[in-house]
Amino acid sequence: MDKRIALVTGASRGLGRALAAGLAREGYDLILDARNAGDLHAAAAAIQAAGAAAAARARGGVTAIPGNVTDPAHRAALLGAVRVAGRLDLLVNNAGTLGASPLPALADYPVGELRAAFEVNVIAPIALTQLLLPLLRASGGAVLNITSDAAVEAYAGWGGYGAAKAGLEQASNVLAAEELAVRVWWADPGDLRTDMHQRAFPGEDISDRPDPETVVPAFLRLVTERLPSGRYRAAHLLPPAATGGQASRAAAGGQIHAVS
């Protein structure tokens, strides 16, 4: 069977939308999720209408399911859509939240907002992965968890978001050790020009950051080459000419860590 299905959360804008479009170009049928129904349906329609989704249209195309991944009923709806599709080859846990903005010091971080950040960035992707693992095992599929260098670096003000992403990274690390039939990748896209990144720097000009589309080839390499489970940085997966400003930011920042 050549039919391939990918589920991408947080797909209405930014990296999620760019990655969904890239997967469509690779011939994937898509199941997309985001909280804002209008934005999600607009993104799904754009992906479907573009030549990027030509291959996927023949197989069923793009399914948009608005909702919040922290809601068990919504996660059950996503599982239902996957069951209707008949298989799942790739789960992309991209949906996330920055947490409090402007970024507070940990000493001042509102505990309620910290709890919410963990709910979105750690609990929800683990819970969704749990639901979908039987289908991923059956297809020999993969889980791609979007993380951040804030998970491994001590940036002032990033304690809440960074701690949540660190939790997701360790959960991914353990999942990779446990699920030998499924690839598990946790990948840092680097600084990008997104709404979330703008919220981290309110009022500042972030136009020097690259667009999300620039790192899509890095994530597609993970998927198409089925690289070993592990932690990756987009800048290390891109050809040198494609990394642009990210190459210099990544130069001092560690190496690919993979486990078989």
PDB file of C-alpha atoms in Angstrom:
ATOM      1  CA  MET A   1       0.000   0.000   0.000  1.00  0.00           C
ATOM      2  CA  ASP A   2       1.481   3.345  -1.039  1.00  0.00           C
ATOM      3  CA  LYS A   3      -1.040   5.459   0.857  1.00  0.00           C
ATOM      4  CA  ARG A   4       0.649   7.465   3.623  1.00  0.00           C
ATOM      5  CA  ILE A   5      -1.126   9.414   6.352  1.00  0.00           C
ATOM      6  CA  ALA A   6       0.331  12.175   8.522  1.00  0.00           C
ATOM      7  CA  LEU A   7      -1.332  13.899  11.450  1.00  0.00           C
ATOM      8  CA  VAL A   8       0.045  17.380  12.199  1.00  0.00           C
ATOM      9  CA  THR A   9      -1.074  19.342  15.248  1.00  0.00           C
ATOM     10  CA  GLY A  10      -0.912  23.119  15.390  1.00  0.00           C
ATOM     11  CA  ALA A  11      -1.112  23.231  11.597  1.00  0.00           C
ATOM     12  CA  SER A  12      -2.957  26.510  11.010  1.00  0.00           C
ATOM     13  CA  ARG A  13       0.148  28.703  10.866  1.00  0.00           C
ATOM     14  CA  GLY A  14       3.904  28.869  11.314  1.00  0.00           C
ATOM     15  CA  LEU A  15       5.988  25.717  11.249  1.00  0.00           C
ATOM     16  CA  GLY A  16       2.984  23.388  11.478  1.00  0.00           C
ATOM     17  CA  ARG A  17       1.394  24.816   8.353  1.00  0.00           C
ATOM     18  CA  ALA A  18       4.697  24.874   6.454  1.00  0.00           C
ATOM     19  CA  LEU A  19       5.473  21.291   7.403  1.00  0.00           C
ATOM     20  CA  ALA A  20       1.971  20.126   6.467  1.00  0.00           C
ATOM     21  CA  ALA A  21       2.402  21.685   3.013  1.00  0.00           C
ATOM     22  CA  GLY A  22       5.771  19.987   2.652  1.00  0.00           C
ATOM     23  CA  LEU A  23       4.308  16.594   3.566  1.00  0.00           C
ATOM     24  CA  ALA A  24       1.536  17.138   1.032  1.00  0.00           C
ATOM     25  CA  ARG A  25       4.166  17.699  -1.621  1.00  0.00           C
ATOM     26  CA  GLU A  26       5.623  14.336  -0.607  1.00  0.00           C
ATOM     27  CA  GLY A  27       2.248  12.713  -1.284  1.00  0.00           C
ATOM     28  CA  TYR A  28       0.902  12.379   2.247  1.00  0.00           C
ATOM     29  CA  ASP A  29      -2.784  12.543   3.054  1.00  0.00           C
ATOM     30  CA  LEU A  30      -3.112  14.981   5.935  1.00  0.00           C
ATOM     31  CA  ILE A  31      -5.132  15.184   9.125  1.00  0.00           C
ATOM     32  CA  LEU A  32      -4.632  18.664  10.551  1.00  0.00           C
ATOM     33  CA  ASP A  33      -5.449  20.132  13.945  1.00  0.00           C
ATOM     34  CA  ALA A  34      -5.416  23.635  15.432  1.00  0.00           C
ATOM     35  CA  ARG A  35      -7.413  25.599  17.971  1.00  0.00           C
ATOM     36  CA  ASN A  36      -8.719  28.317  15.635  1.00  0.00           C
ATOM     37  CA  ALA A  37     -11.225  26.770  13.249  1.00  0.00           C
ATOM     38  CA  GLY A  38     -11.159  29.621  10.739  1.00  0.00           C
ATOM     39  CA  ASP A  39      -7.387  29.673  10.484  1.00  0.00           C
ATOM     40  CA  LEU A  40      -7.207  25.883  10.258  1.00  0.00           C
ATOM     41  CA  HIS A  41      -9.767  25.596   7.479  1.00  0.00           C
ATOM     42  CA  ALA A  42      -8.056  28.413   5.573  1.00  0.00           C
ATOM     43  CA  ALA A  43      -4.709  26.633   5.861  1.00  0.00           C
ATOM     44  CA  ALA A  44      -6.212  23.299   4.803  1.00  0.00           C
ATOM     45  CA  ALA A  45      -7.906  24.897   1.810  1.00  0.00           C
ATOM     46  CA  ALA A  46      -4.689  26.625   0.747  1.00  0.00           C
ATOM     47  CA  ILE A  47      -2.696  23.403   0.971  1.00  0.00           C
ATOM     48  CA  GLN A  48      -5.369  21.520  -0.947  1.00  0.00           C
ATOM     49  CA  ALA A  49      -5.729  24.182  -3.629  1.00  0.00           C
ATOM     50  CA  ALA A  50      -2.007  24.542  -4.208  1.00  0.00           C
ATOM     51  CA  GLY A  51      -0.149  22.232  -6.492  1.00  0.00           C
ATOM     52  CA  ALA A  52       1.591  21.068  -3.315  1.00  0.00           C
ATOM     53  CA  ALA A  53      -1.335  18.768  -2.522  1.00  0.00           C
ATOM     54  CA  ALA A  54      -1.909  17.388  -6.025  1.00  0.00           C
ATOM     55  CA  ALA A  55      -0.776  13.880  -5.118  1.00  0.00           C
ATOM     56  CA  ALA A  56      -2.683  13.845  -1.859  1.00  0.00           C
ATOM     57  CA  ARG A  57      -5.960  15.014  -3.429  1.00  0.00           C
ATOM     58  CA  ALA A  58      -6.245  11.797  -5.380  1.00  0.00           C
ATOM     59  CA  ARG A  59      -6.192   9.799  -2.149  1.00  0.00           C
ATOM     60  CA  GLY A  60      -8.455  11.903   0.007  1.00  0.00           C
ATOM     61  CA  GLY A  61      -6.455  15.051   0.587  1.00  0.00           C
ATOM     62  CA  VAL A  62      -6.619  17.203   3.677  1.00  0.00           C
ATOM     63  CA  THR A  63      -8.895  16.721   6.686  1.00  0.00           C
ATOM     64  CA  ALA A  64      -9.144  19.611   9.149  1.00  0.00           C
ATOM     65  CA  ILE A  65     -10.329  18.943  12.718  1.00  0.00           C
ATOM     66  CA  PRO A  66     -10.376  22.084  14.884  1.00  0.00           C
ATOM     67  CA  GLY A  67      -9.897  21.705  18.610  1.00  0.00           C
ATOM     68  CA  ASN A  68      -7.532  21.884  21.535  1.00  0.00           C
ATOM     69  CA  VAL A  69      -5.101  18.995  21.977  1.00  0.00           C
ATOM     70  CA  THR A  70      -5.475  19.288  25.749  1.00  0.00           C
ATOM     71  CA  ASP A  71      -9.127  18.192  25.372  1.00  0.00           C
ATOM     72  CA  PRO A  72      -9.543  14.397  25.591  1.00  0.00           C
ATOM     73  CA  ALA A  73     -12.646  14.567  23.386  1.00  0.00           C
ATOM     74  CA  HIS A  74     -10.690  16.342  20.678  1.00  0.00           C
ATOM     75  CA  ARG A  75      -7.883  13.792  20.872  1.00  0.00           C
ATOM     76  CA  ALA A  76     -10.522  11.070  20.504  1.00  0.00           C
ATOM     77  CA  ALA A  77     -11.828  12.852  17.389  1.00  0.00           C
ATOM     78  CA  LEU A  78      -8.325  12.845  15.917  1.00  0.00           C
ATOM     79  CA  LEU A  79      -8.044   9.119  16.633  1.00  0.00           C
ATOM     80  CA  GLY A  80     -11.401   8.615  14.925  1.00  0.00           C
ATOM     81  CA  ALA A  81     -10.205  10.434  11.814  1.00  0.00           C
ATOM     82  CA  VAL A  82      -7.081   8.279  11.701  1.00  0.00           C
ATOM     83  CA  ARG A  83      -9.172   5.124  11.998  1.00  0.00           C
ATOM     84  CA  VAL A  84     -11.340   6.284   9.105  1.00  0.00           C
ATOM     85  CA  ALA A  85      -8.163   6.849   7.076  1.00  0.00           C
ATOM     86  CA  GLY A  86      -7.145   3.309   7.916  1.00  0.00           C
ATOM     87  CA  ARG A  87      -3.543   3.871   9.005  1.00  0.00           C
ATOM     88  CA  LEU A  88      -1.070   6.388  10.387  1.00  0.00           C
ATOM     89  CA  ASP A  89       2.513   6.769   9.217  1.00  0.00           C
ATOM     90  CA  LEU A  90       3.571   9.986  10.923  1.00  0.00           C
ATOM     91  CA  LEU A  91       2.450  11.938  13.982  1.00  0.00           C
ATOM     92  CA  VAL A  92       3.831  15.469  14.249  1.00  0.00           C
ATOM     93  CA  ASN A  93       3.330  16.938  17.719  1.00  0.00           C
ATOM     94  CA  ASN A  94       3.838  20.578  16.774  1.00  0.00           C
ATOM     95  CA  ALA A  95       1.065  22.304  18.758  1.00  0.00           C
ATOM     96  CA  GLY A  96       2.505  24.243  21.653  1.00  0.00           C
ATOM     97  CA  THR A  97       2.301  27.365  23.742  1.00  0.00           C
ATOM     98  CA  LEU A  98       4.911  29.875  24.833  1.00  0.00           C
ATOM     99  CA  GLY A  99       3.277  30.361  28.204  1.00  0.00           C
ATOM    100  CA  ALA A 100       3.384  33.703  29.971  1.00  0.00           C
ATOM    101  CA  SER A 101       4.288  36.725  27.847  1.00  0.00           C
ATOM    102  CA  PRO A 102       6.282  38.908  28.280  1.00  0.00           C
ATOM    103  CA  LEU A 103       8.613  36.174  29.476  1.00  0.00           C
ATOM    104  CA  PRO A 104       8.830  36.282  33.300  1.00  0.00           C
ATOM    105  CA  ALA A 105      11.631  35.097  35.537  1.00  0.00           C
ATOM    106  CA  LEU A 106      10.898  31.786  37.246  1.00  0.00           C
ATOM    107  CA  ALA A 107      10.684  33.645  40.558  1.00  0.00           C
ATOM    108  CA  ASP A 108       7.666  35.498  39.190  1.00  0.00           C
ATOM    109  CA  TYR A 109       6.134  32.864  36.907  1.00  0.00           C
ATOM    110  CA  PRO A 110       2.376  32.495  37.518  1.00  0.00           C
ATOM    111  CA  VAL A 111       1.924  28.899  38.590  1.00  0.00           C
ATOM    112  CA  GLY A 112      -1.381  28.564  36.761  1.00  0.00           C
ATOM    113  CA  GLU A 113       0.233  29.579  33.472  1.00  0.00           C
ATOM    114  CA  LEU A 114       3.155  27.250  34.139  1.00  0.00           C
ATOM    115  CA  ARG A 115       0.739  24.380  34.647  1.00  0.00           C
ATOM    116  CA  ALA A 116      -1.046  25.261  31.411  1.00  0.00           C
ATOM    117  CA  ALA A 117       2.255  25.329  29.518  1.00  0.00           C
ATOM    118  CA  PHE A 118       3.065  21.821  30.713  1.00  0.00           C
ATOM    119  CA  GLU A 119      -0.431  20.648  29.805  1.00  0.00           C
ATOM    120  CA  VAL A 120      -0.062  21.816  26.204  1.00  0.00           C
ATOM    121  CA  ASN A 121       3.641  21.131  25.634  1.00  0.00           C
ATOM    122  CA  VAL A 122       4.077  17.839  27.522  1.00  0.00           C
ATOM    123  CA  ILE A 123       0.872  16.129  28.647  1.00  0.00           C
ATOM    124  CA  ALA A 124      -1.156  16.614  25.459  1.00  0.00           C
ATOM    125  CA  PRO A 125       1.466  15.260  23.025  1.00  0.00           C
ATOM    126  CA  ILE A 126       2.135  12.273  25.278  1.00  0.00           C
ATOM    127  CA  ALA A 127      -1.588  11.559  25.583  1.00  0.00           C
ATOM    128  CA  LEU A 128      -2.133  11.845  21.830  1.00  0.00           C
ATOM    129  CA  THR A 129       0.860   9.627  21.144  1.00  0.00           C
ATOM    130  CA  GLN A 130      -0.510   7.006  23.532  1.00  0.00           C
ATOM    131  CA  LEU A 131      -3.779   6.898  21.584  1.00  0.00           C
ATOM    132  CA  LEU A 132      -2.079   6.580  18.213  1.00  0.00           C
ATOM    133  CA  LEU A 133       0.794   4.232  19.043  1.00  0.00           C
ATOM    134  CA  PRO A 134      -1.062   1.037  18.042  1.00  0.00           C
ATOM    135  CA  LEU A 135      -1.606   2.428  14.536  1.00  0.00           C
ATOM    136  CA  LEU A 136       1.962   3.724  14.328  1.00  0.00           C
ATOM    137  CA  ARG A 137       3.326   0.338  15.384  1.00  0.00           C
ATOM    138  CA  ALA A 138       1.218  -1.381  12.737  1.00  0.00           C
ATOM    139  CA  SER A 139       2.622   0.817   9.966  1.00  0.00           C
ATOM    140  CA  GLY A 140       6.174   1.050  11.310  1.00  0.00           C
ATOM    141  CA  GLY A 141       5.520   4.772  11.527  1.00  0.00           C
ATOM    142  CA  ALA A 142       7.170   7.688  13.271  1.00  0.00           C
ATOM    143  CA  VAL A 143       6.595  10.391  15.883  1.00  0.00           C
ATOM    144  CA  LEU A 144       8.121  13.834  15.357  1.00  0.00           C
ATOM    145  CA  ASN A 145       8.031  16.063  18.444  1.00  0.00           C
ATOM    146  CA  ILE A 146       8.925  19.715  17.861  1.00  0.00           C
ATOM    147  CA  THR A 147      11.210  21.004  20.589  1.00  0.00           C
ATOM    148  CA  SER A 148      13.530  23.951  21.196  1.00  0.00           C
ATOM    149  CA  ASP A 149      17.049  24.844  22.260  1.00  0.00           C
ATOM    150  CA  ALA A 150      15.345  26.354  25.313  1.00  0.00           C
ATOM    151  CA  ALA A 151      14.991  22.746  26.499  1.00  0.00           C
ATOM    152  CA  VAL A 152      18.764  22.380  26.840  1.00  0.00           C
ATOM    153  CA  GLU A 153      20.078  25.943  27.279  1.00  0.00           C
ATOM    154  CA  ALA A 154      19.614  28.311  30.247  1.00  0.00           C
ATOM    155  CA  TYR A 155      18.006  31.411  28.730  1.00  0.00           C
ATOM    156  CA  ALA A 156      16.758  33.964  31.244  1.00  0.00           C
ATOM    157  CA  GLY A 157      12.985  34.266  31.008  1.00  0.00           C
ATOM    158  CA  TRP A 158      12.551  30.953  29.218  1.00  0.00           C
ATOM    159  CA  GLY A 159      12.250  28.780  32.328  1.00  0.00           C
ATOM    160  CA  GLY A 160       8.591  27.861  31.894  1.00  0.00           C
ATOM    161  CA  TYR A 161       8.704  27.074  28.186  1.00  0.00           C
ATOM    162  CA  GLY A 162      12.148  25.512  28.432  1.00  0.00           C
ATOM    163  CA  ALA A 163      11.201  23.259  31.331  1.00  0.00           C
ATOM    164  CA  ALA A 164       8.128  22.059  29.457  1.00  0.00           C
ATOM    165  CA  LYS A 165      10.124  21.345  26.309  1.00  0.00           C
ATOM    166  CA  ALA A 166      12.767  19.567  28.396  1.00  0.00           C
ATOM    167  CA  GLY A 167       9.985  17.345  29.711  1.00  0.00           C
ATOM    168  CA  LEU A 168       8.865  16.589  26.163  1.00  0.00           C
ATOM    169  CA  GLU A 169      12.446  15.810  25.156  1.00  0.00           C
ATOM    170  CA  GLN A 170      12.971  13.287  27.946  1.00  0.00           C
ATOM    171  CA  ALA A 171       9.588  11.694  27.255  1.00  0.00           C
ATOM    172  CA  SER A 172      10.657  11.376  23.608  1.00  0.00           C
ATOM    173  CA  ASN A 173      14.005   9.901  24.663  1.00  0.00           C
ATOM    174  CA  VAL A 174      12.321   7.217  26.759  1.00  0.00           C
ATOM    175  CA  LEU A 175       9.685   6.529  24.088  1.00  0.00           C
ATOM    176  CA  ALA A 176      12.464   5.935  21.572  1.00  0.00           C
ATOM    177  CA  ALA A 177      14.012   3.357  23.905  1.00  0.00           C
ATOM    178  CA  GLU A 178      10.685   1.612  24.427  1.00  0.00           C
ATOM    179  CA  GLU A 179       9.157   1.664  20.925  1.00  0.00           C
ATOM    180  CA  LEU A 180      11.682  -0.098  18.725  1.00  0.00           C
ATOM    181  CA  ALA A 181       9.246  -0.503  15.801  1.00  0.00           C
ATOM    182  CA  VAL A 182       8.524   3.235  15.676  1.00  0.00           C
ATOM    183  CA  ARG A 183      10.933   6.057  14.892  1.00  0.00           C
ATOM    184  CA  VAL A 184      10.852   8.832  17.503  1.00  0.00           C
ATOM    185  CA  TRP A 185      12.465  12.175  16.666  1.00  0.00           C
ATOM    186  CA  TRP A 186      12.594  15.304  18.796  1.00  0.00           C
ATOM    187  CA  ALA A 187      13.782  18.161  16.648  1.00  0.00           C
ATOM    188  CA  ASP A 188      14.767  21.784  17.261  1.00  0.00           C
ATOM    189  CA  PRO A 189      13.840  24.012  14.296  1.00  0.00           C
ATOM    190  CA  GLY A 190      15.894  26.984  15.519  1.00  0.00           C
ATOM    191  CA  ASP A 191      14.704  30.585  15.706  1.00  0.00           C
ATOM    192  CA  LEU A 192      11.927  31.221  13.189  1.00  0.00           C
ATOM    193  CA  ARG A 193       9.709  34.130  12.227  1.00  0.00           C
ATOM    194  CA  THR A 194       6.492  32.924  13.858  1.00  0.00           C
ATOM    195  CA  ASP A 195       3.692  34.376  15.959  1.00  0.00           C
ATOM    196  CA  MET A 196       4.950  32.460  18.991  1.00  0.00           C
ATOM    197  CA  HIS A 197       8.445  33.846  18.614  1.00  0.00           C
ATOM    198  CA  GLN A 198       7.019  37.351  18.270  1.00  0.00           C
ATOM    199  CA  ARG A 199       5.119  36.859  21.534  1.00  0.00           C
ATOM    200  CA  ALA A 200       8.422  36.083  23.207  1.00  0.00           C
ATOM    201  CA  PHE A 201       9.752  39.461  22.070  1.00  0.00           C
ATOM    202  CA  PRO A 202       6.731  41.795  22.072  1.00  0.00           C
ATOM    203  CA  GLY A 203       7.327  45.020  20.226  1.00  0.00           C
ATOM    204  CA  GLU A 204      10.678  43.871  18.800  1.00  0.00           C
ATOM    205  CA  ASP A 205      11.541  43.392  15.150  1.00  0.00           C
ATOM    206  CA  ILE A 206      12.108  39.683  14.433  1.00  0.00           C
ATOM    207  CA  SER A 207      12.245  40.063  10.653  1.00  0.00           C
ATOM    208  CA  ASP A 208      15.829  38.772  10.684  1.00  0.00           C
ATOM    209  CA  ARG A 209      14.599  35.315  11.653  1.00  0.00           C
ATOM    210  CA  PRO A 210      14.087  32.853   8.791  1.00  0.00           C
ATOM    211  CA  ASP A 211      10.613  31.833   7.628  1.00  0.00           C
ATOM    212  CA  PRO A 212       9.351  28.426   8.781  1.00  0.00           C
ATOM    213  CA  GLU A 213       9.444  27.148   5.195  1.00  0.00           C
ATOM    214  CA  THR A 214      13.244  27.306   5.245  1.00  0.00           C
ATOM    215  CA  VAL A 215      13.560  24.402   7.684  1.00  0.00           C
ATOM    216  CA  VAL A 216      10.921  22.140   6.119  1.00  0.00           C
ATOM    217  CA  PRO A 217      13.559  20.297   4.020  1.00  0.00           C
ATOM    218  CA  ALA A 218      15.326  19.332   7.258  1.00  0.00           C
ATOM    219  CA  PHE A 219      12.201  17.712   8.675  1.00  0.00           C
ATOM    220  CA  LEU A 220      11.369  16.063   5.369  1.00  0.00           C
ATOM    221  CA  ARG A 221      14.837  14.541   5.418  1.00  0.00           C
ATOM    222  CA  LEU A 222      14.063  12.937   8.763  1.00  0.00           C
ATOM    223  CA  VAL A 223      10.873  11.493   7.352  1.00  0.00           C
ATOM    224  CA  THR A 224      11.979  10.421   3.889  1.00  0.00           C
ATOM    225  CA  GLU A 225      15.356   8.985   4.954  1.00  0.00           C
ATOM    226  CA  ARG A 226      13.858   7.538   8.157  1.00  0.00           C
ATOM    227  CA  LEU A 227      16.859   8.583  10.191  1.00  0.00           C
ATOM    228  CA  PRO A 228      17.486   6.866  13.546  1.00  0.00           C
ATOM    229  CA  SER A 229      15.434   7.894  16.546  1.00  0.00           C
ATOM    230  CA  GLY A 230      17.004  10.761  18.452  1.00  0.00           C
ATOM    231  CA  ARG A 231      17.409  14.513  18.936  1.00  0.00           C
ATOM    232  CA  TYR A 232      18.107  16.622  15.859  1.00  0.00           C
ATOM    233  CA  ARG A 233      18.632  20.266  14.998  1.00  0.00           C
ATOM    234  CA  ALA A 234      17.266  21.534  11.718  1.00  0.00           C
ATOM    235  CA  ALA A 235      20.467  23.451  11.001  1.00  0.00           C
ATOM    236  CA  HIS A 236      22.425  20.181  11.038  1.00  0.00           C
ATOM    237  CA  LEU A 237      20.038  18.471   8.628  1.00  0.00           C
ATOM    238  CA  LEU A 238      20.090  21.190   5.976  1.00  0.00           C
ATOM    239  CA  PRO A 239      22.740  21.633   3.291  1.00  0.00           C
ATOM    240  CA  PRO A 240      25.209  24.376   4.352  1.00  0.00           C
ATOM    241  CA  ALA A 241      23.932  26.782   1.704  1.00  0.00           C
ATOM    242  CA  ALA A 242      20.374  26.440   3.002  1.00  0.00           C
ATOM    243  CA  THR A 243      21.043  27.146   6.662  1.00  0.00           C
ATOM    244  CA  GLY A 244      21.743  30.844   6.244  1.00  0.00           C
ATOM    245  CA  GLY A 245      21.811  32.635   9.569  1.00  0.00           C
ATOM    246  CA  GLN A 246      20.950  29.476  11.455  1.00  0.00           C
ATOM    247  CA  ALA A 247      24.316  27.929  10.677  1.00  0.00           C
ATOM    248  CA  SER A 248      26.204  30.435  12.786  1.00  0.00           C
ATOM    249  CA  ARG A 249      23.741  30.097  15.672  1.00  0.00           C
ATOM    250  CA  ALA A 250      24.038  26.318  15.551  1.00  0.00           C
ATOM    251  CA  ALA A 251      27.806  26.136  15.162  1.00  0.00           C
ATOM    252  CA  ALA A 252      28.532  26.074  18.879  1.00  0.00           C
ATOM    253  CA  GLY A 253      25.428  24.185  19.842  1.00  0.00           C
ATOM    254  CA  GLY A 254      26.065  20.483  20.009  1.00  0.00           C
ATOM    255  CA  GLN A 255      25.681  17.585  17.632  1.00  0.00           C
ATOM    256  CA  ILE A 256      23.012  15.225  16.432  1.00  0.00           C
ATOM    257  CA  HIS A 257      22.258  12.658  19.086  1.00  0.00           C
ATOM    258  CA  ALA A 258      20.612   9.520  17.765  1.00  0.00           C
ATOM    259  CA  VAL A 259      19.720   6.169  19.191  1.00  0.00           C
ATOM    260  CA  SER A 260      18.946   3.159  17.055  1.00  0.00           C
TER     261      SER A 260
END
